[in-house]
Short mmCIF file of C-alpha atoms in Angstrom, two decimals:
data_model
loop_
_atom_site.label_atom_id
_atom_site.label_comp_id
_atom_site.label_asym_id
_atom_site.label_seq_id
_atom_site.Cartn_x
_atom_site.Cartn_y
_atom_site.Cartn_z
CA UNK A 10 -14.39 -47.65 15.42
CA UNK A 11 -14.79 -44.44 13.70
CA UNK A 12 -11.09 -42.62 12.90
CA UNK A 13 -9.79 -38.83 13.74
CA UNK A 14 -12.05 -38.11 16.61
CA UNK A 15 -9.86 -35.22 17.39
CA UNK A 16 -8.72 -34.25 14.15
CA UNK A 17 -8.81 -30.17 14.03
CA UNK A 18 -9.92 -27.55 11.25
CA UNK A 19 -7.48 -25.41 12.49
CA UNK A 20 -5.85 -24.82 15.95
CA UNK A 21 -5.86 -20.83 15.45
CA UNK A 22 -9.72 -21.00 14.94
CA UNK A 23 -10.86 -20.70 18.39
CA UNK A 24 -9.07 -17.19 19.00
CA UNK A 25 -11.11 -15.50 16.60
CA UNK A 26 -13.76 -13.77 18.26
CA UNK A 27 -17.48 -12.19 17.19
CA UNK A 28 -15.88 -9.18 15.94
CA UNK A 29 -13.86 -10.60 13.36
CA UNK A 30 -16.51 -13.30 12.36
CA UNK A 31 -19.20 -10.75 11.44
CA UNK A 32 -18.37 -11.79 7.26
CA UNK A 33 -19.43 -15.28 8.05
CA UNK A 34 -23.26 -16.02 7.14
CA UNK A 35 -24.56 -19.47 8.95
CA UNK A 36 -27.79 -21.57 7.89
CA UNK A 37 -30.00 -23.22 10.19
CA UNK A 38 -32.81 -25.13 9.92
CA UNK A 39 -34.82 -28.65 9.92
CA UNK A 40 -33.34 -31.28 7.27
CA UNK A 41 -34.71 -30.79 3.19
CA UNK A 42 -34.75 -26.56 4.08
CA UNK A 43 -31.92 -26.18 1.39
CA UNK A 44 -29.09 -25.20 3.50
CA UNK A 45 -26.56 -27.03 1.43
CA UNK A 46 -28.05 -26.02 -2.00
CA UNK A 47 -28.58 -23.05 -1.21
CA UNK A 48 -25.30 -22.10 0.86
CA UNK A 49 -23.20 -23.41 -1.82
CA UNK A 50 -24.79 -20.91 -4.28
CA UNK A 51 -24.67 -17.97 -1.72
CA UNK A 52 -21.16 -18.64 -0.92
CA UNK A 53 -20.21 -18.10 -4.55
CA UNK A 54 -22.24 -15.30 -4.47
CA UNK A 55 -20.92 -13.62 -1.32
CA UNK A 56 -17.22 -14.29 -2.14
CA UNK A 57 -17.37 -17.14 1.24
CA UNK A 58 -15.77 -20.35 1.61
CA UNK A 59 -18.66 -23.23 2.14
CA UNK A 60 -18.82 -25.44 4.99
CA UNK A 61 -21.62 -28.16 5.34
CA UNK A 62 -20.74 -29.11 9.02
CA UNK A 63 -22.23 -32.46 8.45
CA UNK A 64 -19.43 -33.23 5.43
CA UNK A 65 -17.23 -32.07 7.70
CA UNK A 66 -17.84 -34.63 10.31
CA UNK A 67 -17.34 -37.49 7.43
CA UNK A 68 -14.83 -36.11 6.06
CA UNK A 69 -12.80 -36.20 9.07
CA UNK A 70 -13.90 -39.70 10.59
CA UNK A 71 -14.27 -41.32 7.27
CA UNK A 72 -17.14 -42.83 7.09
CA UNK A 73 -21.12 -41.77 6.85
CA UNK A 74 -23.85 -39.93 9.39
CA UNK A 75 -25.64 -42.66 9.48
CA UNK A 76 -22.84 -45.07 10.03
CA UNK A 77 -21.64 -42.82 13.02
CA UNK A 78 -25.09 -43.38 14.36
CA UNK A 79 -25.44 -46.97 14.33
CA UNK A 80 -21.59 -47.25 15.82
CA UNK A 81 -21.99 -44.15 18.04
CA UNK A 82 -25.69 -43.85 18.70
CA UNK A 83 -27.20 -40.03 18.28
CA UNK A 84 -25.12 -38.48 21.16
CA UNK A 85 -22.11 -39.71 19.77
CA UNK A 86 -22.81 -37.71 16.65
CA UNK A 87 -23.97 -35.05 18.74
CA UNK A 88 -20.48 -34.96 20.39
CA UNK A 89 -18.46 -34.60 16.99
CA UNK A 90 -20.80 -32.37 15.98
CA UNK A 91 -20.46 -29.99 18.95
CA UNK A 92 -16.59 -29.88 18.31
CA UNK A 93 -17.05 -29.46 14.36
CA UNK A 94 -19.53 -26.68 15.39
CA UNK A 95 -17.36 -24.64 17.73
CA UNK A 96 -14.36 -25.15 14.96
CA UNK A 97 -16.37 -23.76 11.97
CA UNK A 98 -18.03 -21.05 13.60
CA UNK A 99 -14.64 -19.71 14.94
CA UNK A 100 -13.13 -19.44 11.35
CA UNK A 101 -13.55 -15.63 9.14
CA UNK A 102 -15.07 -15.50 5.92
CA UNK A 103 -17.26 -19.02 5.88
CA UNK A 104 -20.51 -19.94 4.65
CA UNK A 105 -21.64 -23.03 6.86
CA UNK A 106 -24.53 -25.27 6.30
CA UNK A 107 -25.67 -26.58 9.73
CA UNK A 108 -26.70 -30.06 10.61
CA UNK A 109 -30.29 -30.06 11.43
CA UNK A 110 -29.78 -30.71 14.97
CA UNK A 111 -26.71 -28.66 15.41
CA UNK A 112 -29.36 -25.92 17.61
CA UNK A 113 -30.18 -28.43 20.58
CA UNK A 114 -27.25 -27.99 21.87
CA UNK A 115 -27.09 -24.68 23.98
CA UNK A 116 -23.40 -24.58 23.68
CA UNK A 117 -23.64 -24.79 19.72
CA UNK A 118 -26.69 -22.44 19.86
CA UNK A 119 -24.07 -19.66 21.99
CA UNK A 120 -21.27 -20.68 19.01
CA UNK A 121 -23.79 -20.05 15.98
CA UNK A 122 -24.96 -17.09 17.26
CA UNK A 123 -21.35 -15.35 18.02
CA UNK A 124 -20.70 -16.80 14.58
CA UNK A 125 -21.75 -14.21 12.40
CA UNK A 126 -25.48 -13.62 10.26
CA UNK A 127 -27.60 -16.46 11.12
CA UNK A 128 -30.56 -17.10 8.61
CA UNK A 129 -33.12 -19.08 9.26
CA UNK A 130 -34.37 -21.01 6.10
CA UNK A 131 -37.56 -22.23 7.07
CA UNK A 132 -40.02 -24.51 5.58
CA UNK A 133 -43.67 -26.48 6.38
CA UNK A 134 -43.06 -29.98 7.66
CA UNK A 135 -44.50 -31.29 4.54
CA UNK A 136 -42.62 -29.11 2.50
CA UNK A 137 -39.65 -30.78 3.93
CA UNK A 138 -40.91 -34.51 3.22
CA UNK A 139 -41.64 -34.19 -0.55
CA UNK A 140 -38.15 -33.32 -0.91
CA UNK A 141 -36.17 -35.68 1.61
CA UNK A 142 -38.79 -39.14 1.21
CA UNK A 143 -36.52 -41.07 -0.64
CA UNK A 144 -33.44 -39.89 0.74
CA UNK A 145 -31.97 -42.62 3.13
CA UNK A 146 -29.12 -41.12 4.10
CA UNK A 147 -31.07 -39.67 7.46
CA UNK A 148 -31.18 -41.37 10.54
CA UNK A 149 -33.79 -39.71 12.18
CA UNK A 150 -36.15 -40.56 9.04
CA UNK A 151 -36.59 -44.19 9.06
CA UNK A 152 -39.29 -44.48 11.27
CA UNK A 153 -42.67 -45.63 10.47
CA UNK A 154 -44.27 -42.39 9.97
CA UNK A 155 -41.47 -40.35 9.05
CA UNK A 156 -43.64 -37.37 8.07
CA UNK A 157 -44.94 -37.24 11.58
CA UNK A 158 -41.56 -37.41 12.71
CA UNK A 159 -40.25 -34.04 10.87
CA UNK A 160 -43.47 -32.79 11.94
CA UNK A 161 -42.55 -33.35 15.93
CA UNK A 162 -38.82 -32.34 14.80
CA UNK A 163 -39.85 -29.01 13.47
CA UNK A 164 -42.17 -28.55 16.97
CA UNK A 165 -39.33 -29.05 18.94
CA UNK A 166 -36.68 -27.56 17.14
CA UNK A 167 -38.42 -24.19 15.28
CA UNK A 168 -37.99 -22.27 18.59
CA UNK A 169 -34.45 -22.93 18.68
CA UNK A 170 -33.69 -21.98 14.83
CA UNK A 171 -35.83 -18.66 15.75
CA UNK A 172 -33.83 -17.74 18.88
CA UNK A 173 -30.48 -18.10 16.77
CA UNK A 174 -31.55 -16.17 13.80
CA UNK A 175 -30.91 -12.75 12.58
CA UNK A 176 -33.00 -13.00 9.53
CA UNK A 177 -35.92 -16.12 8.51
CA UNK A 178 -35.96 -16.80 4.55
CA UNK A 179 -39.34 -19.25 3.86
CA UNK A 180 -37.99 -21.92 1.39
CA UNK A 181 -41.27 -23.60 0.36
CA UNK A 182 -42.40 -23.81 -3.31
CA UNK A 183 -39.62 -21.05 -4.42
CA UNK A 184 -36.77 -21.63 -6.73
CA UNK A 185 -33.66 -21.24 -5.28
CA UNK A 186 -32.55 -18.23 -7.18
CA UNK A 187 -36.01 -16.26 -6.00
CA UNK A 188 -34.52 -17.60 -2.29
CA UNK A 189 -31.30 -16.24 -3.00
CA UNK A 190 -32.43 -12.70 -3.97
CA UNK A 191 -34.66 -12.94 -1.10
CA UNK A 192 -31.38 -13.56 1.14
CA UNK A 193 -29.14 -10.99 -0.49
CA UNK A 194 -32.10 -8.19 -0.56
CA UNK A 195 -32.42 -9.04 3.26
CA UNK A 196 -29.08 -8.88 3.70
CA UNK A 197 -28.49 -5.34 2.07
CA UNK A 198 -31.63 -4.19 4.34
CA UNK A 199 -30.02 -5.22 7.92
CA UNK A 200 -26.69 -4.10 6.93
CA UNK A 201 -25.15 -7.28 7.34
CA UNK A 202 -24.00 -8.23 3.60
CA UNK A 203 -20.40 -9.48 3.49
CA UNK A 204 -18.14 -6.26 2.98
CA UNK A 205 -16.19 -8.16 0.22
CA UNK A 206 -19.32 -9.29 -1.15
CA UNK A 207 -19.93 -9.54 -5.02
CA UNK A 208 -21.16 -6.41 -6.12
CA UNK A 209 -22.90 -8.05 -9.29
CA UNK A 210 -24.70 -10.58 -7.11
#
């Protein structure tokens, strides 16, 4: 039995509303597309407190993703990830890393987008496998032919990161600080840089 299924962020959260939100910056996109990397960088950056919705979710029932899926099953997950979604995007001033998934949902999709600056950190399927191959921490990679599998992930799910995005940052062969000048610069350009953003960034 996993522990704190209804443990709460923060019980004021869900009276914020779009308006006061428009500081917070949220990452989508498949697994390996560098949403925690980079979002930890860009919150430091951007003066924003990181969230990585996925830590979130074991932090609060204690144990791992992938142990929540073989106890749970995926919509299990997908349940204390809708609540941990609709939490995070209701708090001011965040940067939050989004689980891979987290779009599927049409409820989280609404939540993201109301959220604040969605950015879309996208990346070729095989992009994605060179970096995440040997990570075994992700359930919905041990298959047989788990490169096919991100392949018929990123079919499905592309459309979905695309409607809930303000702004689409490729993440292939980059380094991470060329992808984080390509954020900020993109930013600055749709007027939608934190206001209490570092000005040396």
């Amino acid at each position: 039995m996993v522990n704190h299924p209804h443990k709460r962020l923060d019980s004021r959260a869900q009276y914020w509303h779009k308006s006061h939100m428009q500081n917070s910056i949220i990452l989508v996109g498949l697994m390996g597309a560098g949403k925690s990397t980079i979002g930890r960088q860009l919150a430091r950056k951007l003066n924003l407190t990181f969230y990585d919705s996925d830590k979130v979710i074991e932090e609060r029932t204690g144990v791992s993703i992938p142990t929540i899926f073989e106890l749970e099953g995926e919509a299990g997950f997908r349940e204390r990830e809708e609540q941990a979604i609709a939490e995070l995007t209701a708090m001011p001033n965040i940067l939050l890393a989004t689980g891979g998934g987290s779009v599927l949902r049409e409820t989280n999709r609404e939540h993201i987008k109301a959220g604040g600056t969605v950015i879309y950190l996208k990346a070729a399927a095989d992009q994605l496998f060179q970096r995440i191959k040997h990570d075994r921490n992700r359930p919905l990679m041990q298959t047989e032919n788990p490169l096919q599998t991100l392949r018929n992930l990123l079919k499905t799910r592309e459309p979905l990161y695309l409607e809930v995005a303000d702004i689409v940052v490729p993440t292939g062969k980059q380094k991470v600080n060329v992808i984080l000048r390509e954020i900020h610069t993109k930013l600055k350009h749709t007027g939608q840089e934190p206001s209490h953003a570092n000005p040396q960034s």
